[in-house]
């Protein structure tokens, strides 16, 4: 039995979490009190993060839909099948969807493939605030803030940010919370709770010298009086690597943009996302659909080919958290089945298409991603 | 031979060990002689603030576990009762580890016949992030320049990369809200006599471990390991034994002083508790980490089926149920408080309640041989 310290994959806060590993299986989680963000404290989402590993809907083999039913096939067959179809489309008919749940390395590899094919690429942020991460300087010393305005509910959704808010309040900070729902935990922990029908009604002009934490899925460009001059803004994305995908220059799409792109695609390759959960019809005009995911989702059900990927506990890589801090996740166990890392699947597919992605191993890929991100800064 | 000085015969172990390497050598003996299947110990991870529990089955790896990590407040109780019940193991036990295991054995959650407890005297642990902040603030040192830390004569001493030492009195650090965890400040069991042996630096000569034999099995272990050449042994002086006793007693006095301050003088008011409960996000972290919470069929989840997702929960129900199940056995390990994402000072309540139960029933959990007084109360 040993404990592998890694990063929680369940939101953008990026808390540390230890996985208890015995005989090649993850049995539970263990606090990592040494982690600077959460000091060994995790919310319920974080504390159940290992459940995905043995999820009942876990994909085990590549699947091809033949005569309306899925058949298990080898990697070779699945990738050849995809490649042969992909060759029939022009670049502008092809779309790749990256994911805020994948590592920077995975998303970077996908972006390189998309660029190589001159195809479109984007990632969905419909559950997160839309901000220009490259522009916003994240100076979120929440604990030291004097006035904190929260748009959304960080207590239920990002409790380890909630903790920092509470610490600030204990030191005398004034907390104002806007939410579209009345929730007990928000009313009890705010000096002022305001229920709004739409977040866009909030007039940012009312705030001066405040720290504004936003985790509601809103487009900050659309705020009234959006100048971001009088205050600091701290967006908190939903997924563990939404910020990372955005900083890799993969276009961040709100729901409308996302659905328009999906509808506009002939050949669609979706990694780690599940749009059919929200709208089943959105994919009905897609000609050829590939879904690459950890579990069998509503979207996978509609696909022509489904590819099983490793979950975060089964691979190495990096996530970029809400503060733009790059953190390493660590492989704790091997998968119990044929799942491969996202980047590896993409590399194998690229090889079938005679596209050279320029890296041979994870280490080479990781180095390239790090230097790409550094050059951006 | 109740008291001994013990030293490893292995040079590598002596180099890495905290004192005389008694613990590491005894582990080596137990593993190499196949007396146990594995050793659950604490391995140093990234740096001195990083203690990672690991089950060691190859005696060569034991070297990486030698030495004390004062900034790693782990508790081994639950790791054993939940994941290692079916094995014969040995484990280094601070008093809170040993008390948890002893209490768990009375509740039929572990079989102590399968567990060698090699005790570590304990004056307290410091939370790793607190330690880093404190080293930056009061020692004016980059926490990552520290290569070794120790606690000696009431001071927290750090050794830097360049060989320099810096020391500050723990009292001073604690007055400013740093230093040892709050539970450790109140912890009044310094010498784990419920373990097989209790090891420490108090009363020891440089390079030796002071060992108090606490069980017949502990005595045999030392004799056999000596016979097989793993350790050498000598008698401590009368004076050393007296000094050790004196320090122990003064530490107990200090702990009682902290109990009074935390649990009476400065105990949060009802108003303050209300404020704390208002933050609870019902993450079950406190329950899941508590070494003594083990009901397979937890009432907390049953009573809440109807109000899943309702946060904060009603504290009378939520903490109330846990209090009624656990407080009599609470060993004040502080784990619940450590993992609470909302920084609710949970151990304050559980420890206080335990002390009240102790007043009435005279029951000291983790120390007494008798079973908890209210164990059958629900049946
Ligand atoms: C937090 C802490 C506080 C202590 N305070 C005192 C004190 O006040 N007075 C005193 O006389 N002695 C104290 N000790 C004991 C002393 O530091 C030595 O551990 C003891 O003398 C054994 O020395 P050794 O060379 O034989 O052990 P070693 O051969 O160095 O083996 C030490 C063992 O302790 C384990 N260990 C290290 N850190 C921890 C931890 N945080 N929790 C659980 N296990 C751990 C290691 O994995 C290893 O197996 C303390 C130890 C710790 C860990
Ligand atoms: S706050 Fe987010 S990162 Fe932290 S434990 Fe919860 S889900 Fe995981
Ligand atoms: S609770 Fe007691 S035994 Fe446990 S680490 Fe703190 S001082 Fe040591
Ligand atoms: S209630 Fe808290 S302090 Fe008491 S034994 Fe459980 S975890 Fe330890
Ligand atoms: S750990 Fe804290 S927040 Fe979580 S359930 Fe316990 S008291 Fe509530």
Short mmCIF file of N, CA, C and O in Angstrom, two decimals, chain A residues 1-5 20 22 27-44 47 143 153 155-156 159-160 162-163 166-167 169-170 183-185 188-189 330, chain B residues 40 46-47 49-50 52-55 73-75 79 83-84 86-87 128-129 132-133 144 181 275 278-285 288-289 311-312 335 337-343:
data_model
loop_
_atom_site.label_atom_id
_atom_site.label_comp_id
_atom_site.label_asym_id
_atom_site.label_seq_id
_atom_site.Cartn_x
_atom_site.Cartn_y
_atom_site.Cartn_z
N UNK A 1 0.83 -1.21 0.00
CA UNK A 1 0.00 0.00 0.00
C UNK A 1 0.86 1.24 0.00
O UNK A 1 1.78 1.35 0.78
N UNK A 2 0.55 2.15 -0.89
CA UNK A 2 1.23 3.45 -0.81
C UNK A 2 0.27 4.56 -1.18
O UNK A 2 -0.85 4.30 -1.65
N UNK A 3 0.73 5.77 -0.95
CA UNK A 3 -0.12 6.91 -1.24
C UNK A 3 0.54 7.76 -2.31
O UNK A 3 1.72 8.11 -2.20
N UNK A 4 -0.20 8.01 -3.38
CA UNK A 4 0.33 8.82 -4.47
C UNK A 4 -0.35 10.18 -4.40
O UNK A 4 -1.57 10.28 -4.49
N UNK A 5 0.45 11.21 -4.21
CA UNK A 5 -0.13 12.55 -4.15
C UNK A 5 -0.29 13.12 -5.54
O UNK A 5 0.65 13.15 -6.33
N UNK A 20 -4.93 6.32 -2.22
CA UNK A 20 -4.43 5.15 -1.51
C UNK A 20 -4.42 3.99 -2.49
O UNK A 20 -5.47 3.58 -3.00
N UNK A 22 -3.36 0.07 -3.41
CA UNK A 22 -2.94 -1.23 -2.91
C UNK A 22 -3.19 -2.27 -4.01
O UNK A 22 -4.26 -2.28 -4.61
N UNK A 27 -7.94 2.53 -3.60
CA UNK A 27 -8.96 2.13 -2.63
C UNK A 27 -9.67 3.32 -2.00
O UNK A 27 -10.77 3.19 -1.47
N UNK A 28 -9.02 4.46 -2.02
CA UNK A 28 -9.65 5.61 -1.40
C UNK A 28 -8.75 6.81 -1.51
O UNK A 28 -7.74 6.77 -2.22
N UNK A 29 -9.13 7.88 -0.82
CA UNK A 29 -8.29 9.07 -0.89
C UNK A 29 -7.68 9.34 0.48
O UNK A 29 -8.16 8.86 1.50
N UNK A 30 -6.62 10.10 0.47
CA UNK A 30 -5.90 10.42 1.70
C UNK A 30 -5.53 11.90 1.64
O UNK A 30 -5.13 12.39 0.58
N UNK A 31 -5.68 12.61 2.74
CA UNK A 31 -5.39 14.05 2.67
C UNK A 31 -3.91 14.33 2.40
O UNK A 31 -3.04 13.63 2.91
N UNK A 32 -3.64 15.33 1.59
CA UNK A 32 -2.26 15.80 1.40
C UNK A 32 -2.13 17.14 2.11
O UNK A 32 -2.39 18.19 1.53
N UNK A 33 -1.74 17.09 3.37
CA UNK A 33 -1.69 18.31 4.17
C UNK A 33 -0.56 19.24 3.75
O UNK A 33 -0.50 20.38 4.17
N UNK A 34 0.31 18.73 2.92
CA UNK A 34 1.45 19.51 2.45
C UNK A 34 1.08 20.38 1.26
O UNK A 34 1.85 21.21 0.81
N UNK A 35 -0.12 20.21 0.71
CA UNK A 35 -0.47 20.97 -0.49
C UNK A 35 -0.86 22.40 -0.14
O UNK A 35 -1.75 22.62 0.68
N UNK A 36 -0.19 23.39 -0.77
CA UNK A 36 -0.41 24.78 -0.35
C UNK A 36 -1.82 25.31 -0.59
O UNK A 36 -2.25 26.22 0.11
N UNK A 37 -2.56 24.75 -1.53
CA UNK A 37 -3.89 25.30 -1.80
C UNK A 37 -4.91 24.85 -0.75
O UNK A 37 -5.69 25.64 -0.24
N UNK A 38 -4.90 23.59 -0.40
CA UNK A 38 -5.98 23.10 0.46
C UNK A 38 -5.53 22.44 1.76
O UNK A 38 -6.36 22.07 2.58
N UNK A 39 -4.24 22.30 1.97
CA UNK A 39 -3.71 21.79 3.25
C UNK A 39 -4.35 20.48 3.70
O UNK A 39 -4.56 20.25 4.88
N UNK A 40 -4.72 19.65 2.74
CA UNK A 40 -5.28 18.35 3.12
C UNK A 40 -6.80 18.36 3.23
O UNK A 40 -7.42 17.35 3.56
N UNK A 41 -7.42 19.50 2.95
CA UNK A 41 -8.87 19.60 3.06
C UNK A 41 -9.47 19.47 1.66
O UNK A 41 -9.00 20.10 0.73
N UNK A 42 -10.48 18.64 1.52
CA UNK A 42 -11.15 18.48 0.22
C UNK A 42 -12.64 18.53 0.41
O UNK A 42 -13.15 18.12 1.46
N UNK A 43 -13.36 19.02 -0.60
CA UNK A 43 -14.82 19.01 -0.52
C UNK A 43 -15.34 17.62 -0.90
O UNK A 43 -14.56 16.75 -1.26
N UNK A 44 -16.64 17.45 -0.87
CA UNK A 44 -17.20 16.12 -1.16
C UNK A 44 -16.88 15.69 -2.60
O UNK A 44 -16.57 14.53 -2.85
N UNK A 47 -13.47 14.52 -2.56
CA UNK A 47 -13.26 13.33 -1.75
C UNK A 47 -13.82 12.08 -2.43
O UNK A 47 -13.56 10.96 -2.01
N UNK A 143 -7.86 35.88 1.04
CA UNK A 143 -7.86 36.01 2.50
C UNK A 143 -7.57 37.42 2.98
O UNK A 143 -7.95 37.80 4.07
N UNK A 153 -21.94 30.57 -6.71
CA UNK A 153 -21.96 29.89 -5.42
C UNK A 153 -20.65 29.11 -5.23
O UNK A 153 -20.54 27.96 -5.65
N UNK A 155 -19.45 28.23 -2.40
CA UNK A 155 -19.51 27.33 -1.24
C UNK A 155 -19.89 25.91 -1.66
O UNK A 155 -19.32 24.94 -1.20
N UNK A 156 -20.89 25.81 -2.55
CA UNK A 156 -21.30 24.48 -2.99
C UNK A 156 -20.39 23.93 -4.07
O UNK A 156 -20.21 22.72 -4.16
N UNK A 159 -15.60 24.61 -2.75
CA UNK A 159 -15.58 24.87 -1.31
C UNK A 159 -14.24 25.39 -0.80
O UNK A 159 -14.18 26.11 0.19
N UNK A 160 -13.16 25.03 -1.49
CA UNK A 160 -11.87 25.46 -0.98
C UNK A 160 -11.59 26.94 -1.29
O UNK A 160 -10.70 27.55 -0.71
N UNK A 162 -14.42 28.84 -1.02
CA UNK A 162 -15.32 29.24 0.07
C UNK A 162 -14.55 29.37 1.38
O UNK A 162 -14.75 30.30 2.15
N UNK A 163 -13.64 28.45 1.61
CA UNK A 163 -12.84 28.49 2.84
C UNK A 163 -12.04 29.80 2.94
O UNK A 163 -11.96 30.42 3.99
N UNK A 166 -14.28 32.63 3.84
CA UNK A 166 -14.64 32.60 5.25
C UNK A 166 -13.50 33.10 6.13
O UNK A 166 -13.69 33.82 7.11
N UNK A 167 -12.28 32.77 5.74
CA UNK A 167 -11.12 33.26 6.49
C UNK A 167 -11.04 34.79 6.39
O UNK A 167 -10.73 35.47 7.37
N UNK A 169 -13.54 36.72 5.93
CA UNK A 169 -14.65 37.28 6.71
C UNK A 169 -14.30 37.29 8.20
O UNK A 169 -14.62 38.23 8.92
N UNK A 170 -13.63 36.24 8.64
CA UNK A 170 -13.20 36.20 10.04
C UNK A 170 -12.25 37.36 10.36
O UNK A 170 -12.17 37.81 11.49
N UNK A 183 -30.00 30.23 -1.51
CA UNK A 183 -29.45 29.05 -0.86
C UNK A 183 -29.03 29.41 0.55
O UNK A 183 -28.42 30.44 0.80
N UNK A 184 -29.37 28.49 1.45
CA UNK A 184 -29.13 28.69 2.88
C UNK A 184 -27.65 29.02 3.17
O UNK A 184 -27.33 29.99 3.84
N UNK A 185 -26.77 28.22 2.61
CA UNK A 185 -25.34 28.38 2.91
C UNK A 185 -24.83 29.76 2.47
O UNK A 185 -23.95 30.33 3.11
N UNK A 188 -26.35 32.48 4.90
CA UNK A 188 -25.76 32.44 6.24
C UNK A 188 -24.32 32.95 6.27
O UNK A 188 -23.82 33.32 7.32
N UNK A 189 -23.67 32.93 5.13
CA UNK A 189 -22.25 33.29 5.15
C UNK A 189 -21.93 34.59 4.42
O UNK A 189 -20.77 34.88 4.16
N UNK A 330 -0.13 12.82 -11.21
CA UNK A 330 0.79 11.69 -11.21
C UNK A 330 0.03 10.40 -11.43
O UNK A 330 -1.01 10.17 -10.81
N UNK B 40 4.27 -0.41 8.10
CA UNK B 40 3.62 0.84 7.67
C UNK B 40 4.38 1.98 8.32
O UNK B 40 4.34 2.14 9.54
N UNK B 46 8.68 14.96 -0.88
CA UNK B 46 9.41 16.02 -1.57
C UNK B 46 10.42 16.74 -0.69
O UNK B 46 11.47 17.16 -1.13
N UNK B 47 10.05 16.97 0.56
CA UNK B 47 10.91 17.76 1.44
C UNK B 47 10.57 17.43 2.89
O UNK B 47 9.81 16.50 3.15
N UNK B 49 8.64 18.71 4.85
CA UNK B 49 7.24 18.95 5.24
C UNK B 49 6.33 17.85 4.73
O UNK B 49 5.12 17.88 4.90
N UNK B 50 6.92 16.90 4.03
CA UNK B 50 6.12 15.95 3.28
C UNK B 50 6.32 14.53 3.81
O UNK B 50 7.30 13.88 3.47
N UNK B 52 4.79 10.81 3.77
CA UNK B 52 3.83 10.01 3.01
C UNK B 52 3.81 8.59 3.56
O UNK B 52 4.81 7.89 3.51
N UNK B 53 2.68 8.15 4.10
CA UNK B 53 2.61 6.78 4.63
C UNK B 53 2.84 5.75 3.52
O UNK B 53 2.38 5.93 2.41
N UNK B 54 3.57 4.71 3.84
CA UNK B 54 3.78 3.66 2.84
C UNK B 54 3.99 2.32 3.55
O UNK B 54 4.61 2.25 4.60
N UNK B 55 3.44 1.29 2.96
CA UNK B 55 3.66 -0.06 3.49
C UNK B 55 4.94 -0.60 2.85
O UNK B 55 5.00 -0.78 1.64
N UNK B 73 1.45 15.59 10.39
CA UNK B 73 0.47 15.10 11.37
C UNK B 73 -0.42 13.99 10.81
O UNK B 73 -1.60 14.18 10.59
N UNK B 74 0.16 12.83 10.61
CA UNK B 74 -0.64 11.71 10.11
C UNK B 74 -1.20 10.92 11.28
O UNK B 74 -0.76 11.06 12.40
N UNK B 75 -2.21 10.10 10.99
CA UNK B 75 -2.63 9.11 11.97
C UNK B 75 -2.78 7.79 11.24
O UNK B 75 -3.45 7.72 10.21
N UNK B 79 -5.86 3.86 8.45
CA UNK B 79 -5.21 3.17 7.33
C UNK B 79 -5.10 1.68 7.66
O UNK B 79 -5.26 0.83 6.79
N UNK B 83 -7.54 -0.78 5.66
CA UNK B 83 -6.87 -1.38 4.51
C UNK B 83 -5.88 -2.49 4.82
O UNK B 83 -5.45 -3.19 3.93
N UNK B 84 -5.46 -2.61 6.08
CA UNK B 84 -4.39 -3.58 6.36
C UNK B 84 -4.78 -4.59 7.44
O UNK B 84 -3.92 -5.15 8.11
N UNK B 86 -5.89 -7.49 7.29
CA UNK B 86 -5.61 -8.90 7.05
C UNK B 86 -4.11 -9.21 7.07
O UNK B 86 -3.70 -10.29 6.68
N UNK B 87 -3.30 -8.25 7.49
CA UNK B 87 -1.86 -8.48 7.44
C UNK B 87 -1.24 -8.42 8.82
O UNK B 87 -1.78 -7.82 9.73
N UNK B 128 2.10 21.14 8.04
CA UNK B 128 3.17 21.51 7.11
C UNK B 128 3.09 22.95 6.58
O UNK B 128 4.11 23.63 6.50
N UNK B 129 1.89 23.37 6.21
CA UNK B 129 1.80 24.72 5.64
C UNK B 129 2.03 25.78 6.73
O UNK B 129 2.68 26.81 6.50
N UNK B 132 5.73 26.06 7.14
CA UNK B 132 6.39 26.84 6.09
C UNK B 132 6.19 28.34 6.31
O UNK B 132 7.12 29.12 6.20
N UNK B 133 4.95 28.71 6.65
CA UNK B 133 4.66 30.13 6.86
C UNK B 133 5.48 30.66 8.02
O UNK B 133 6.04 31.76 7.99
N UNK B 144 12.13 26.29 1.77
CA UNK B 144 12.73 25.21 0.98
C UNK B 144 14.25 25.12 1.16
O UNK B 144 14.89 24.23 0.63
N UNK B 181 -0.04 21.94 16.30
CA UNK B 181 -1.49 21.92 16.10
C UNK B 181 -2.18 22.09 17.45
O UNK B 181 -1.66 21.66 18.48
N UNK B 275 -22.00 30.21 14.22
CA UNK B 275 -21.28 30.72 13.06
C UNK B 275 -20.48 29.58 12.39
O UNK B 275 -20.47 29.44 11.17
N UNK B 278 -22.79 27.12 10.56
CA UNK B 278 -23.35 27.71 9.34
C UNK B 278 -22.47 27.50 8.12
O UNK B 278 -22.91 27.68 7.00
N UNK B 279 -21.23 27.13 8.35
CA UNK B 279 -20.30 26.95 7.23
C UNK B 279 -20.23 25.52 6.77
O UNK B 279 -19.62 25.25 5.73
N UNK B 280 -20.76 24.62 7.53
CA UNK B 280 -20.53 23.20 7.24
C UNK B 280 -21.11 22.83 5.88
O UNK B 280 -22.28 23.09 5.60
N UNK B 281 -20.31 22.26 5.02
CA UNK B 281 -20.79 21.89 3.68
C UNK B 281 -21.11 20.41 3.60
O UNK B 281 -21.26 19.85 2.52
N UNK B 282 -21.17 19.75 4.75
CA UNK B 282 -21.55 18.33 4.82
C UNK B 282 -20.73 17.49 3.85
O UNK B 282 -21.26 16.75 3.03
N UNK B 283 -19.43 17.61 3.99
CA UNK B 283 -18.55 16.88 3.07
C UNK B 283 -18.18 15.51 3.63
O UNK B 283 -17.56 14.71 2.96
N UNK B 284 -18.53 15.27 4.87
CA UNK B 284 -18.21 14.01 5.57
C UNK B 284 -16.71 13.80 5.79
O UNK B 284 -16.29 12.70 6.14
N UNK B 285 -15.93 14.83 5.55
CA UNK B 285 -14.49 14.69 5.73
C UNK B 285 -14.14 14.32 7.18
O UNK B 285 -13.31 13.45 7.42
N UNK B 288 -15.03 10.68 7.82
CA UNK B 288 -14.25 9.68 7.11
C UNK B 288 -12.80 9.60 7.58
O UNK B 288 -12.16 8.58 7.41
N UNK B 289 -12.28 10.66 8.14
CA UNK B 289 -10.88 10.61 8.58
C UNK B 289 -10.79 10.14 10.04
O UNK B 289 -9.75 9.64 10.46
N UNK B 311 -27.33 22.06 2.56
CA UNK B 311 -26.23 22.54 3.39
C UNK B 311 -26.56 23.94 3.88
O UNK B 311 -27.21 24.68 3.18
N UNK B 312 -26.13 24.31 5.07
CA UNK B 312 -25.50 23.43 6.05
C UNK B 312 -26.51 22.47 6.68
O UNK B 312 -27.69 22.76 6.71
N UNK B 335 -7.49 14.93 13.78
CA UNK B 335 -7.58 14.69 12.33
C UNK B 335 -8.84 15.34 11.74
O UNK B 335 -8.80 15.89 10.64
N UNK B 337 -10.44 17.98 12.62
CA UNK B 337 -10.23 19.42 12.49
C UNK B 337 -9.27 19.73 11.34
O UNK B 337 -9.47 20.66 10.57
N UNK B 338 -8.22 18.92 11.21
CA UNK B 338 -7.24 19.13 10.14
C UNK B 338 -7.88 19.09 8.77
O UNK B 338 -7.50 19.85 7.89
N UNK B 339 -8.81 18.16 8.54
CA UNK B 339 -9.33 18.01 7.18
C UNK B 339 -10.60 18.81 6.92
O UNK B 339 -11.08 18.83 5.79
N UNK B 340 -11.13 19.48 7.92
CA UNK B 340 -12.38 20.22 7.69
C UNK B 340 -12.13 21.38 6.74
O UNK B 340 -11.36 22.28 7.04
N UNK B 341 -12.78 21.36 5.56
CA UNK B 341 -12.53 22.43 4.58
C UNK B 341 -13.01 23.78 5.08
O UNK B 341 -12.64 24.81 4.52
N UNK B 342 -13.83 23.79 6.11
CA UNK B 342 -14.35 25.07 6.59
C UNK B 342 -13.69 25.48 7.91
O UNK B 342 -14.19 26.37 8.60
N UNK B 343 -12.62 24.83 8.25
CA UNK B 343 -11.84 25.21 9.45
C UNK B 343 -12.70 25.29 10.72
O UNK B 343 -12.54 26.20 11.53
#
